[in-house]
Coordinates of C-alpha atoms in Angstrom, one line a residue:
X1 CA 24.9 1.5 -15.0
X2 CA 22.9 0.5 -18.1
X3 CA 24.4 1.3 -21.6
X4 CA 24.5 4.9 -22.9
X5 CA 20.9 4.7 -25.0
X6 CA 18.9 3.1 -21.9
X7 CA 20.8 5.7 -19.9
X8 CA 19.3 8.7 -22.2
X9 CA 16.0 7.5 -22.2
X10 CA 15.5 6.7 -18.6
X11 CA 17.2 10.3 -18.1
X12 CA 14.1 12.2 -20.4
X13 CA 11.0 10.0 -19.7
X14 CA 8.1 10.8 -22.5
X15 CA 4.9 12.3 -20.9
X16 CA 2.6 9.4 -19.7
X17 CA -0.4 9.3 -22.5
X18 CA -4.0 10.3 -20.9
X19 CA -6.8 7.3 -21.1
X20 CA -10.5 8.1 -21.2
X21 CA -12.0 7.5 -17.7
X22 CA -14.1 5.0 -18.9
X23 CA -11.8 2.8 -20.6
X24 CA -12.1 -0.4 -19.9
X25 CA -9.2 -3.5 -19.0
X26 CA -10.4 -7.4 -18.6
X27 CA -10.7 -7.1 -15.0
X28 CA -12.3 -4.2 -14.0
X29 CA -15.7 -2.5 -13.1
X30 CA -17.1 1.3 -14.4
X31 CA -18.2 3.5 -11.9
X32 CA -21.7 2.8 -12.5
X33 CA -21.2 -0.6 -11.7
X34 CA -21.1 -1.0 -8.1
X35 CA -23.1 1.3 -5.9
X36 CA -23.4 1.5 -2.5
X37 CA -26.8 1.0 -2.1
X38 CA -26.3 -2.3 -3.8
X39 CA -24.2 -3.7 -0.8
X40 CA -25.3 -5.9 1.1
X41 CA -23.1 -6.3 3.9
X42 CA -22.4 -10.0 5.5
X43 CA -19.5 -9.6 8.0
X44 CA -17.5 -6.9 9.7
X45 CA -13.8 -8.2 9.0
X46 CA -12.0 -5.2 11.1
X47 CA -13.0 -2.4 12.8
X48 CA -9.8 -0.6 13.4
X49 CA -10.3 2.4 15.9
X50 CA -6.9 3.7 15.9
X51 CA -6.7 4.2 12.1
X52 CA -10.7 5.1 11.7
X53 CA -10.8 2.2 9.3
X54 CA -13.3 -0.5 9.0
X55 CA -13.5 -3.3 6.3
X56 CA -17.1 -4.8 5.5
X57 CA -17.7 -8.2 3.7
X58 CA -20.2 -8.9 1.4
X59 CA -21.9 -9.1 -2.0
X60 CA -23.6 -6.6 -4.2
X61 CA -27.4 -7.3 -5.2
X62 CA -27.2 -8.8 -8.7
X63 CA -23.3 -10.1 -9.1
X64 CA -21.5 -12.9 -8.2
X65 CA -18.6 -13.0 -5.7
X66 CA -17.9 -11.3 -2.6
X67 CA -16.7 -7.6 -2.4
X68 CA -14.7 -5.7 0.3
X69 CA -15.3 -2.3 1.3
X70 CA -12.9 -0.1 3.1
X71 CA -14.0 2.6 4.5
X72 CA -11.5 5.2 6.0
X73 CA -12.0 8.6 7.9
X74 CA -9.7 11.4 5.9
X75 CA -7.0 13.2 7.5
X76 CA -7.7 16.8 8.4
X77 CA -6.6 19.3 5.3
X78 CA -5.2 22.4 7.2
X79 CA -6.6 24.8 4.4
X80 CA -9.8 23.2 5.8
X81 CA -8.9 25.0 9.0
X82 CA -10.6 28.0 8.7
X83 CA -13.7 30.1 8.7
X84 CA -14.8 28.4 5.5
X85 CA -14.5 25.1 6.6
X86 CA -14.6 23.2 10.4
X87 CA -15.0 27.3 11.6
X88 CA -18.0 27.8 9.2
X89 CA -21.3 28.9 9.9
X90 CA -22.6 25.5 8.5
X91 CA -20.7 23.4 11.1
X92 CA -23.1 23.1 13.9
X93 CA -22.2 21.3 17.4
X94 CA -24.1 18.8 19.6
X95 CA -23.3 19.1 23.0
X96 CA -22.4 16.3 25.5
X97 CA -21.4 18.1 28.2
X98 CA -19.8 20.9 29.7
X99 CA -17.9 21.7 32.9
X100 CA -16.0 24.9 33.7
X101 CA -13.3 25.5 31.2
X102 CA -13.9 22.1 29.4
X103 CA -16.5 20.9 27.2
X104 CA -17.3 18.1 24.9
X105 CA -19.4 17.9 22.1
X106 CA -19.6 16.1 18.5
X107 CA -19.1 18.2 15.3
X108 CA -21.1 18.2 12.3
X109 CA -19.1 19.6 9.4
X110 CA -20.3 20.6 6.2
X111 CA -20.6 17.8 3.5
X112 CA -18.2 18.6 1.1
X113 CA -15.5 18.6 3.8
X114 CA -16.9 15.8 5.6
X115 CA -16.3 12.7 3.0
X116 CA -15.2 8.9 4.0
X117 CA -12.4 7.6 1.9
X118 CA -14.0 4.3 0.5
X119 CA -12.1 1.4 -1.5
X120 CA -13.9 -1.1 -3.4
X121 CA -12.2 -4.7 -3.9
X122 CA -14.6 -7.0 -6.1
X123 CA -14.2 -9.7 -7.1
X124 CA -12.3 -10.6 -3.5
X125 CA -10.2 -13.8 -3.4
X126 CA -10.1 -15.6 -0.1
X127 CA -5.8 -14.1 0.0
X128 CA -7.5 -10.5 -0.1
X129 CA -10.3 -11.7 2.8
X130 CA -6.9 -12.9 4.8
X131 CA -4.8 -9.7 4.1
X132 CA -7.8 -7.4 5.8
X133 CA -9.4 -9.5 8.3
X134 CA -8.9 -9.1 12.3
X135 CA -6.4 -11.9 13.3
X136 CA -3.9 -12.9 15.5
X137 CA 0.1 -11.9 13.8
X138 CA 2.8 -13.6 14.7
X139 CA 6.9 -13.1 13.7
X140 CA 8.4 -15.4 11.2
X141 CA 12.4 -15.6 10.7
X142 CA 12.6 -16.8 6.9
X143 CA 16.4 -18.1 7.0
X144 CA 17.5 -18.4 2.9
X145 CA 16.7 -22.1 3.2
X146 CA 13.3 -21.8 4.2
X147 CA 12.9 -19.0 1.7
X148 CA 13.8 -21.7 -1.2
X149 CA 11.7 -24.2 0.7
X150 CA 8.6 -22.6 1.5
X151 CA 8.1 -19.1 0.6
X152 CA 9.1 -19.0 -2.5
X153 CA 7.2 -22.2 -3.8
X154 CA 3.8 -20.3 -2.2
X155 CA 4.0 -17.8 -3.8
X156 CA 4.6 -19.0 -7.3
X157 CA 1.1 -20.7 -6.6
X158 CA -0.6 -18.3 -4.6
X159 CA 0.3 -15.0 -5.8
X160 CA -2.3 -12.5 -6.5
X161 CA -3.3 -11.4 -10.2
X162 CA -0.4 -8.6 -10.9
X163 CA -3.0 -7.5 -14.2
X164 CA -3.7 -4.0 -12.5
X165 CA 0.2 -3.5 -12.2
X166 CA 0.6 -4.4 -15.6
X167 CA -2.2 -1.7 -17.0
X168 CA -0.6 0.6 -15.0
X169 CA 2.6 0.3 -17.0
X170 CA 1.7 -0.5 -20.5
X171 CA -0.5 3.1 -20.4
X172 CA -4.0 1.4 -19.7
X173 CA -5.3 2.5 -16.1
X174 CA -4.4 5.4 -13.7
X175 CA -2.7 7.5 -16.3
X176 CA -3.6 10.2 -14.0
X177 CA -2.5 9.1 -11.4
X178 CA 0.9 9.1 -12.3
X179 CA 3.5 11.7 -11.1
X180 CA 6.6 10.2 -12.9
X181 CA 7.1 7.6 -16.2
X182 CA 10.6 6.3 -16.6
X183 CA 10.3 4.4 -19.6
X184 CA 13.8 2.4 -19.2
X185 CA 13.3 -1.7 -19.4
X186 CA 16.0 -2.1 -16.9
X187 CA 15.8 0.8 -15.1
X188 CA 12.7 2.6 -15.6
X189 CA 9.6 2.9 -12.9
X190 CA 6.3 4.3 -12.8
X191 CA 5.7 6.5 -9.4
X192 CA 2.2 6.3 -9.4
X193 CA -0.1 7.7 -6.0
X194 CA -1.0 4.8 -3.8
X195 CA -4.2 3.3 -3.5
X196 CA -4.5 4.8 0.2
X197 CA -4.3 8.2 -1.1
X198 CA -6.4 11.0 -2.5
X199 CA -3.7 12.9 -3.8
X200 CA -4.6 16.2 -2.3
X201 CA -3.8 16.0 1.4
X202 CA 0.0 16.6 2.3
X203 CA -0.3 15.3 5.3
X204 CA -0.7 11.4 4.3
X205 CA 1.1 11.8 1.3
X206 CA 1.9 8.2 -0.3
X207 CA 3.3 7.1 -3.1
X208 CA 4.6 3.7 -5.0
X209 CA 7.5 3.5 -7.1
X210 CA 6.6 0.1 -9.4
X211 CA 9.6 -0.8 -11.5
X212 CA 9.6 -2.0 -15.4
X213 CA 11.0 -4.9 -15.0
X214 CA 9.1 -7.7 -14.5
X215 CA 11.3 -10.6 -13.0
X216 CA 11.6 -8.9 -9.5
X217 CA 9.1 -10.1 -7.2
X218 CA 10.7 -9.1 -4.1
X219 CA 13.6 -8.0 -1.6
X220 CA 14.8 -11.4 -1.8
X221 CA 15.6 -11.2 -5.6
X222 CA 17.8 -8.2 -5.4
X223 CA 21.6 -8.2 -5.7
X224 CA 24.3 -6.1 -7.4
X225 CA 23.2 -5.4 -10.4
X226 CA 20.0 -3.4 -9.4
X227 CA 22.0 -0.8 -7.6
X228 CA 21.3 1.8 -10.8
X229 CA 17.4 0.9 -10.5
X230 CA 17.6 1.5 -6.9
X231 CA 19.5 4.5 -6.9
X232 CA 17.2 6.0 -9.8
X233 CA 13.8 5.2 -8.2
X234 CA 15.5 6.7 -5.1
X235 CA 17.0 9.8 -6.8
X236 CA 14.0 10.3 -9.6
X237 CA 11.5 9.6 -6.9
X238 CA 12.1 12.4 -4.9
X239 CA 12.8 15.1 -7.4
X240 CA 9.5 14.2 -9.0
X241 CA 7.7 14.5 -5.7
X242 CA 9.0 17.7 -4.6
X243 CA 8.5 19.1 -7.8
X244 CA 4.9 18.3 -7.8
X245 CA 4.2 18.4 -4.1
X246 CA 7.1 20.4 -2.6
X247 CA 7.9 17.6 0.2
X248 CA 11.5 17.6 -0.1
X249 CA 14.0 14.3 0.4
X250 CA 14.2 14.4 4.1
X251 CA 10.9 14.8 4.7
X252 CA 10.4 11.3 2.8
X253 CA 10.4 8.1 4.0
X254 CA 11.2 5.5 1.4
X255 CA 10.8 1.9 1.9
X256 CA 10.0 -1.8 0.8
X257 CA 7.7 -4.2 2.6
X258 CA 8.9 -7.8 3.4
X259 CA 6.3 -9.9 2.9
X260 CA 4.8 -7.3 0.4
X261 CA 1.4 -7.5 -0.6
X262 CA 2.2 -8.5 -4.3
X263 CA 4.8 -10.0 -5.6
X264 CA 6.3 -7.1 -8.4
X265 CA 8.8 -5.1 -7.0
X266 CA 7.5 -1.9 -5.8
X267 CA 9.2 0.8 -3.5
X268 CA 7.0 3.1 -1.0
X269 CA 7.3 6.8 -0.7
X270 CA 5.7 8.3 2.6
X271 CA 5.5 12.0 4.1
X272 CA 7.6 11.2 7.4
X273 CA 4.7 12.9 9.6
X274 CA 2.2 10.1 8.0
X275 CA 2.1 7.2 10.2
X276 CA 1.3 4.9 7.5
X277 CA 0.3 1.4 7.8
X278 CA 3.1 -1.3 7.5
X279 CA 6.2 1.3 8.6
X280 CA 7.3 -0.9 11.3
X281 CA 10.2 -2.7 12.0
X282 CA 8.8 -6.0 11.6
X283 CA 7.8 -4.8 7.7
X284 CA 9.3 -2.0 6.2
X285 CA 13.3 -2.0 5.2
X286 CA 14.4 1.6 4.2
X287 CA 15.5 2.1 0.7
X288 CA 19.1 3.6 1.9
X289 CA 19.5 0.6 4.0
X290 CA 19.2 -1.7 1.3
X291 CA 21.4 0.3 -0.6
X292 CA 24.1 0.2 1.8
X293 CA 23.4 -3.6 2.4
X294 CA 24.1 -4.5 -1.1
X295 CA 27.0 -2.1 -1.3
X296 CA 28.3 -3.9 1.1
X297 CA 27.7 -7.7 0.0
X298 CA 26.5 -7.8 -3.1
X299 CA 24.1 -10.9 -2.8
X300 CA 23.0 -9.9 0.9
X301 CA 19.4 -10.6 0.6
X302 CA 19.9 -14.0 -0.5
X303 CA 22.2 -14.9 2.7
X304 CA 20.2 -12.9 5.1
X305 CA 17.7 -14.4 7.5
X306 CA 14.6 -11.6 7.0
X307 CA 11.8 -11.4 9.5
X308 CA 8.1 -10.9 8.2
X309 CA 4.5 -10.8 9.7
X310 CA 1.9 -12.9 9.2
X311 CA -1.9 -13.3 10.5
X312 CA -2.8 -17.0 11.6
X313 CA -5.8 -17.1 8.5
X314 CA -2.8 -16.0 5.7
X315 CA -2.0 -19.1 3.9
X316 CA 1.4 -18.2 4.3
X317 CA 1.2 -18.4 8.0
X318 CA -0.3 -21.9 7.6
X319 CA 2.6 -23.2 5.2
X320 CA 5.3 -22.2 8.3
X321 CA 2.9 -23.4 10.6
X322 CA 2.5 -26.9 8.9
X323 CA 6.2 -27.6 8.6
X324 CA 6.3 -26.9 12.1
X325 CA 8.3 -23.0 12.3
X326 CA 5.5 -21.7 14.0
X327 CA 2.2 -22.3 16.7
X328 CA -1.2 -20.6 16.5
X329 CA -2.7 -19.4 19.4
X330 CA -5.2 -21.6 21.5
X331 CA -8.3 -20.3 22.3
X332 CA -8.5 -21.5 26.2
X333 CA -4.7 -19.8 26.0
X334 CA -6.3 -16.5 25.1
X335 CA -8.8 -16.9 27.7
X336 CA -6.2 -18.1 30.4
X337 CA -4.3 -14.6 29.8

């Protein structure tokens, strides 16, 4: 536990301090300057029909670089479910057929119930074209040694900017978007709502718990001596979101992601009913588990062998497949199946 003064002030954290919208950080864009209508689209990257996702490649007229755009069909809102919304007399149907008791037919809600969850990511680096691009994925075991070897080195050269988690927790982007402010150094954590989310519907609630301190890139780094940060993000993280959203504790699921998608320690905080992406065995290690895991052996994660997922166009993948850990797929092998 950290000494008594740290332990006060990550007890009381001070009210996070609003921005203006428009402020601006060194890498980011206003909203009036990207537009749709200024895509121009140059690739389909993945066209995801289970999750209603599809992410577009391209540029927009006038700037340099490529941009991604993901857009995402919304979750139903159950106080949507009613004669104001989906039961409305603006919702009209078009029939495709009908037969007895059963019929088919396409709905056409109003507009204001009928949005498309879009993320923009510009200026895209080739990592981010990897990380959302159809591919084939394929199991990696990352004993300690080839952590120290292979993974580790990449990622000291390949790592993503981290400036957007930065503004988040010096006070200079998504002010409002945070739920909870721990201002600790050592144990202190911003729960801020995930990029995924719109921070209305219940049913995909989502959440990321990014600590303060700055040394802890992943799962692999953490030991003993983070138990108290753990515990708190676990502890403060769900008192602050059933306060606010009146999910309680057990109704959470609260994980990490190994690989994770950057390189700052960061803790996920899911409704259970939300089948969010990356919950899987192969990627997501529950919080409690790594509790207990350190509990029990204190520097665990740096003994354990860890599975992790990679696509064949990640330049991770290629690093494992290089030193000879792992095969792509052939094309004439794909076809032969």
């Amino acid at each position: 536990m950290s000494d008594g003064k740290c332990q006060s002030e990550c007890i009381e954290p001070p009210c996070a301090k609003k921005i203006k919208k428009d402020e601006q950080n060194d890498n980011s864009v206003t909203e009036t300057d990207l537009k749709l209508k200024d895509f121009i689209p140059s690739k389909i990257l993945n066209n995801n029909t289970n999750r209603k996702t599809v992410c577009v490649l391209g540029n927009f007229r006038n700037k340099s670089g490529v941009a991604l755009i993901i857009l995402e069909k919304n979750a139903f809102k159950e106080d949507h479910l009613d004669s104001k919304g989906y039961f409305s007399e603006d919702c009209e149907l078009a029939t495709f057929f009908q037969n007895d008791i059963y019929g088919n037919f396409e709905c056409f809600p109003k507009p204001e119930i009928n949005g498309v969850k879009t993320t923009i990511i510009y200026p895209a680096s080739d990592k981010h074209i990897a990380k959302f691009s159809q591919q084939q994925v394929h199991i990696i075991l990352e004993t300690p040694e080839c952590y120290n070897k292979l993974t580790l080195p990449h990622i000291e050269k390949e790592q993503l900017r981290l400036q957007w988690v930065y503004n988040i927790l010096e006070g200079k982007s998504e002010q409002d978007r945070i739920v909870h402010d721990n201002k600790c150094e050592t144990e202190g954590f911003v729960l801020v709502l995930d990029l995924k989310w719109d921070g209305i519907t219940k049913e995909t609630l989502y959440l990321l718990a990014i600590v303060r301190q700055r040394n802890i890139k992943s799962l692999r780094d953490l030991n003993e001596t983070h138990l108290p940060l753990l515990k708190r993000i676990r502890d403060e993280g769900k008192k602050a979101i059933f306060d606010k959203y009146k999910v309680i504790g057990s109704q959470l699921r609260i994980y990490l992601h190994y690989q994770p998608s950057f390189y700052h320690l960061h803790i996920h905080f899911t409704y259970l009913r939300h089948e969010a992406p990356g919950i899987y065995a192969e990627k997501s290690h529950l919080l409690d588990t790594v509790i207990n895991n350190i509990e029990m052996m204190g520097d665990y994660y740096q003994k354990a062998t860890l599975p992790f997922c990679k696509g064949e166009i990640d330049s991770l993948f290629n690093v494992y497949e290089t030193n000879g850990y792992v095969t792509k797929i052939q094309t004439d092998e794909l076809i032969d199946k």
